[in-house]
Amino acid sequence: QVQMVESGGGLVQPGGSLRLSCAASGSILSINVMGWYRQAPGKERELVAGITSGGWANYADSVKGRFTISRDNAKNTVYLQMNSLKPEDTAVYLCNADLLVGDGNWSYRDYWGKGTLVTVSS
């Protein structure tokens, strides 16, 4: 019933920019932390950025100063603005959120999107 859909990935040249979006839908009562992870082939999944419901954000050292995470609570959407992209940013980017869902279970649980591919290459 819950769906999380990422969008905005694609091919971009080094130094370029992309904005990723992730919209959560379904019987969602509340959203706590939302974040973006990324995974390159043969590599472990890593946290890129996270943001709390109150707007506190944190970033991986490798993206500080280049990426900005934000959210629109009214739209159940989290964004990742990526600037000054580097080839090493190439990965599948996945959206993650702690959701309280209206299914009778009164606990927050992790939900994941399927991912959107970002390729940084000249």
PDB file of C-alpha atoms in Angstrom:
ATOM      1  CA  GLN A   1       0.000   0.000   0.000  1.00  0.00           C
ATOM      2  CA  VAL A   2       2.923   2.323   0.656  1.00  0.00           C
ATOM      3  CA  GLN A   3       4.866   3.448  -2.353  1.00  0.00           C
ATOM      4  CA  MET A   4       8.027   5.502  -2.570  1.00  0.00           C
ATOM      5  CA  VAL A   5       9.055   6.666  -6.010  1.00  0.00           C
ATOM      6  CA  GLU A   6      12.330   8.376  -6.858  1.00  0.00           C
ATOM      7  CA  SER A   7      12.856  10.573  -9.876  1.00  0.00           C
ATOM      8  CA  GLY A   8      15.398  12.977 -11.304  1.00  0.00           C
ATOM      9  CA  GLY A   9      18.299  10.675 -12.051  1.00  0.00           C
ATOM     10  CA  GLY A  10      20.115  10.688 -15.340  1.00  0.00           C
ATOM     11  CA  LEU A  11      23.368  11.379 -17.133  1.00  0.00           C
ATOM     12  CA  VAL A  12      25.236  14.569 -16.314  1.00  0.00           C
ATOM     13  CA  GLN A  13      28.717  15.884 -17.007  1.00  0.00           C
ATOM     14  CA  PRO A  14      31.212  16.453 -14.203  1.00  0.00           C
ATOM     15  CA  GLY A  15      30.495  19.760 -12.538  1.00  0.00           C
ATOM     16  CA  GLY A  16      26.832  19.580 -13.441  1.00  0.00           C
ATOM     17  CA  SER A  17      23.765  19.418 -11.242  1.00  0.00           C
ATOM     18  CA  LEU A  18      20.759  17.198 -10.682  1.00  0.00           C
ATOM     19  CA  ARG A  19      17.836  17.284  -8.299  1.00  0.00           C
ATOM     20  CA  LEU A  20      16.399  14.036  -7.035  1.00  0.00           C
ATOM     21  CA  SER A  21      12.882  13.731  -5.686  1.00  0.00           C
ATOM     22  CA  CYS A  22      11.208  11.007  -3.676  1.00  0.00           C
ATOM     23  CA  ALA A  23       7.480  11.036  -3.041  1.00  0.00           C
ATOM     24  CA  ALA A  24       5.875   8.717  -0.526  1.00  0.00           C
ATOM     25  CA  SER A  25       2.237   7.781  -0.940  1.00  0.00           C
ATOM     26  CA  GLY A  26      -0.306   5.540   0.699  1.00  0.00           C
ATOM     27  CA  SER A  27      -1.900   5.401   4.119  1.00  0.00           C
ATOM     28  CA  ILE A  28       0.869   7.351   5.824  1.00  0.00           C
ATOM     29  CA  LEU A  29       0.138   8.836   9.220  1.00  0.00           C
ATOM     30  CA  SER A  30       3.521  10.358   9.956  1.00  0.00           C
ATOM     31  CA  ILE A  31       7.047  10.530   8.601  1.00  0.00           C
ATOM     32  CA  ASN A  32      10.077  10.747  10.847  1.00  0.00           C
ATOM     33  CA  VAL A  33      13.560  10.725   9.329  1.00  0.00           C
ATOM     34  CA  MET A  34      13.967  10.723   5.554  1.00  0.00           C
ATOM     35  CA  GLY A  35      17.204  10.223   3.723  1.00  0.00           C
ATOM     36  CA  TRP A  36      19.103   9.353   0.605  1.00  0.00           C
ATOM     37  CA  TYR A  37      21.483   6.446   0.229  1.00  0.00           C
ATOM     38  CA  ARG A  38      23.556   5.421  -2.743  1.00  0.00           C
ATOM     39  CA  GLN A  39      25.103   2.217  -3.967  1.00  0.00           C
ATOM     40  CA  ALA A  40      27.574   1.677  -6.773  1.00  0.00           C
ATOM     41  CA  PRO A  41      28.136  -1.766  -8.338  1.00  0.00           C
ATOM     42  CA  GLY A  42      30.274  -3.878  -6.055  1.00  0.00           C
ATOM     43  CA  LYS A  43      30.155  -1.281  -3.303  1.00  0.00           C
ATOM     44  CA  GLU A  44      28.307  -1.115  -0.017  1.00  0.00           C
ATOM     45  CA  ARG A  45      25.294   1.086   0.353  1.00  0.00           C
ATOM     46  CA  GLU A  46      26.148   4.339   2.090  1.00  0.00           C
ATOM     47  CA  LEU A  47      24.203   7.179   3.621  1.00  0.00           C
ATOM     48  CA  VAL A  48      24.430  10.351   1.561  1.00  0.00           C
ATOM     49  CA  ALA A  49      22.181  12.660   3.541  1.00  0.00           C
ATOM     50  CA  GLY A  50      19.403  12.526   6.093  1.00  0.00           C
ATOM     51  CA  ILE A  51      16.869  14.995   7.416  1.00  0.00           C
ATOM     52  CA  THR A  52      14.588  14.886  10.445  1.00  0.00           C
ATOM     53  CA  SER A  53      10.998  16.017  10.605  1.00  0.00           C
ATOM     54  CA  GLY A  54      12.270  19.155  12.317  1.00  0.00           C
ATOM     55  CA  GLY A  55      14.669  19.958   9.497  1.00  0.00           C
ATOM     56  CA  TRP A  56      17.972  18.860  11.031  1.00  0.00           C
ATOM     57  CA  ALA A  57      20.207  17.522   8.285  1.00  0.00           C
ATOM     58  CA  ASN A  58      23.427  15.584   8.086  1.00  0.00           C
ATOM     59  CA  TYR A  59      25.659  14.676   5.167  1.00  0.00           C
ATOM     60  CA  ALA A  60      28.397  12.302   4.239  1.00  0.00           C
ATOM     61  CA  ASP A  61      31.761  14.046   4.271  1.00  0.00           C
ATOM     62  CA  SER A  62      32.176  13.366   0.571  1.00  0.00           C
ATOM     63  CA  VAL A  63      29.144  15.484  -0.358  1.00  0.00           C
ATOM     64  CA  LYS A  64      29.261  18.296   2.189  1.00  0.00           C
ATOM     65  CA  GLY A  65      29.121  21.662   0.507  1.00  0.00           C
ATOM     66  CA  ARG A  66      27.862  20.148  -2.744  1.00  0.00           C
ATOM     67  CA  PHE A  67      24.571  18.427  -1.869  1.00  0.00           C
ATOM     68  CA  THR A  68      21.543  19.809  -0.061  1.00  0.00           C
ATOM     69  CA  ILE A  69      18.702  17.731   1.335  1.00  0.00           C
ATOM     70  CA  SER A  70      15.262  19.197   1.936  1.00  0.00           C
ATOM     71  CA  ARG A  71      11.700  18.022   2.415  1.00  0.00           C
ATOM     72  CA  ASP A  72       8.141  19.127   1.829  1.00  0.00           C
ATOM     73  CA  ASN A  73       6.074  17.547   4.562  1.00  0.00           C
ATOM     74  CA  ALA A  74       2.790  18.547   2.955  1.00  0.00           C
ATOM     75  CA  LYS A  75       3.732  16.516  -0.118  1.00  0.00           C
ATOM     76  CA  ASN A  76       5.506  13.673   1.713  1.00  0.00           C
ATOM     77  CA  THR A  77       8.485  14.385  -0.485  1.00  0.00           C
ATOM     78  CA  VAL A  78      12.221  14.592   0.104  1.00  0.00           C
ATOM     79  CA  TYR A  79      14.673  16.180  -2.298  1.00  0.00           C
ATOM     80  CA  LEU A  80      18.382  16.015  -2.904  1.00  0.00           C
ATOM     81  CA  GLN A  81      19.962  18.890  -4.789  1.00  0.00           C
ATOM     82  CA  MET A  82      23.300  17.745  -6.148  1.00  0.00           C
ATOM     83  CA  ASN A  83      25.778  20.311  -7.429  1.00  0.00           C
ATOM     84  CA  SER A  84      29.370  20.092  -8.622  1.00  0.00           C
ATOM     85  CA  LEU A  85      28.885  16.433  -9.423  1.00  0.00           C
ATOM     86  CA  LYS A  86      31.904  14.179  -9.713  1.00  0.00           C
ATOM     87  CA  PRO A  87      32.341  10.815 -11.458  1.00  0.00           C
ATOM     88  CA  GLU A  88      32.622   9.176  -8.051  1.00  0.00           C
ATOM     89  CA  ASP A  89      29.044  10.275  -7.349  1.00  0.00           C
ATOM     90  CA  THR A  90      27.855   7.763  -9.939  1.00  0.00           C
ATOM     91  CA  ALA A  91      25.525   5.298  -8.234  1.00  0.00           C
ATOM     92  CA  VAL A  92      21.960   4.207  -7.764  1.00  0.00           C
ATOM     93  CA  TYR A  93      20.398   6.613  -5.312  1.00  0.00           C
ATOM     94  CA  LEU A  94      17.743   5.219  -3.012  1.00  0.00           C
ATOM     95  CA  CYS A  95      15.207   7.015  -0.892  1.00  0.00           C
ATOM     96  CA  ASN A  96      14.588   5.862   2.661  1.00  0.00           C
ATOM     97  CA  ALA A  97      12.034   6.944   5.231  1.00  0.00           C
ATOM     98  CA  ASP A  98      10.767   5.973   8.660  1.00  0.00           C
ATOM     99  CA  LEU A  99       7.015   5.836   8.215  1.00  0.00           C
ATOM    100  CA  LEU A 100       4.077   5.380  10.555  1.00  0.00           C
ATOM    101  CA  VAL A 101       1.506   3.652   8.386  1.00  0.00           C
ATOM    102  CA  GLY A 102      -2.213   3.340   9.046  1.00  0.00           C
ATOM    103  CA  ASP A 103      -2.259  -0.452   9.183  1.00  0.00           C
ATOM    104  CA  GLY A 104      -2.824  -0.921  12.903  1.00  0.00           C
ATOM    105  CA  ASN A 105       0.874  -1.211  13.708  1.00  0.00           C
ATOM    106  CA  TRP A 106       1.895   1.688  15.936  1.00  0.00           C
ATOM    107  CA  SER A 107       5.553   1.789  15.109  1.00  0.00           C
ATOM    108  CA  TYR A 108       7.785   3.511  12.609  1.00  0.00           C
ATOM    109  CA  ARG A 109       9.340   1.243  10.020  1.00  0.00           C
ATOM    110  CA  ASP A 110      11.840   1.709   7.227  1.00  0.00           C
ATOM    111  CA  TYR A 111      10.577   1.945   3.683  1.00  0.00           C
ATOM    112  CA  TRP A 112      12.700   2.098   0.552  1.00  0.00           C
ATOM    113  CA  GLY A 113      12.281   3.271  -2.977  1.00  0.00           C
ATOM    114  CA  LYS A 114      13.556   1.226  -5.896  1.00  0.00           C
ATOM    115  CA  GLY A 115      16.283   3.698  -6.751  1.00  0.00           C
ATOM    116  CA  THR A 116      17.196   6.110  -9.506  1.00  0.00           C
ATOM    117  CA  LEU A 117      20.456   5.956 -11.423  1.00  0.00           C
ATOM    118  CA  VAL A 118      22.814   8.919 -11.463  1.00  0.00           C
ATOM    119  CA  THR A 119      25.689   8.759 -13.930  1.00  0.00           C
ATOM    120  CA  VAL A 120      28.362  11.447 -13.930  1.00  0.00           C
ATOM    121  CA  SER A 121      30.541  11.161 -17.000  1.00  0.00           C
ATOM    122  CA  SER A 122      31.999  13.225 -19.794  1.00  0.00           C
TER     123      SER A 122
END
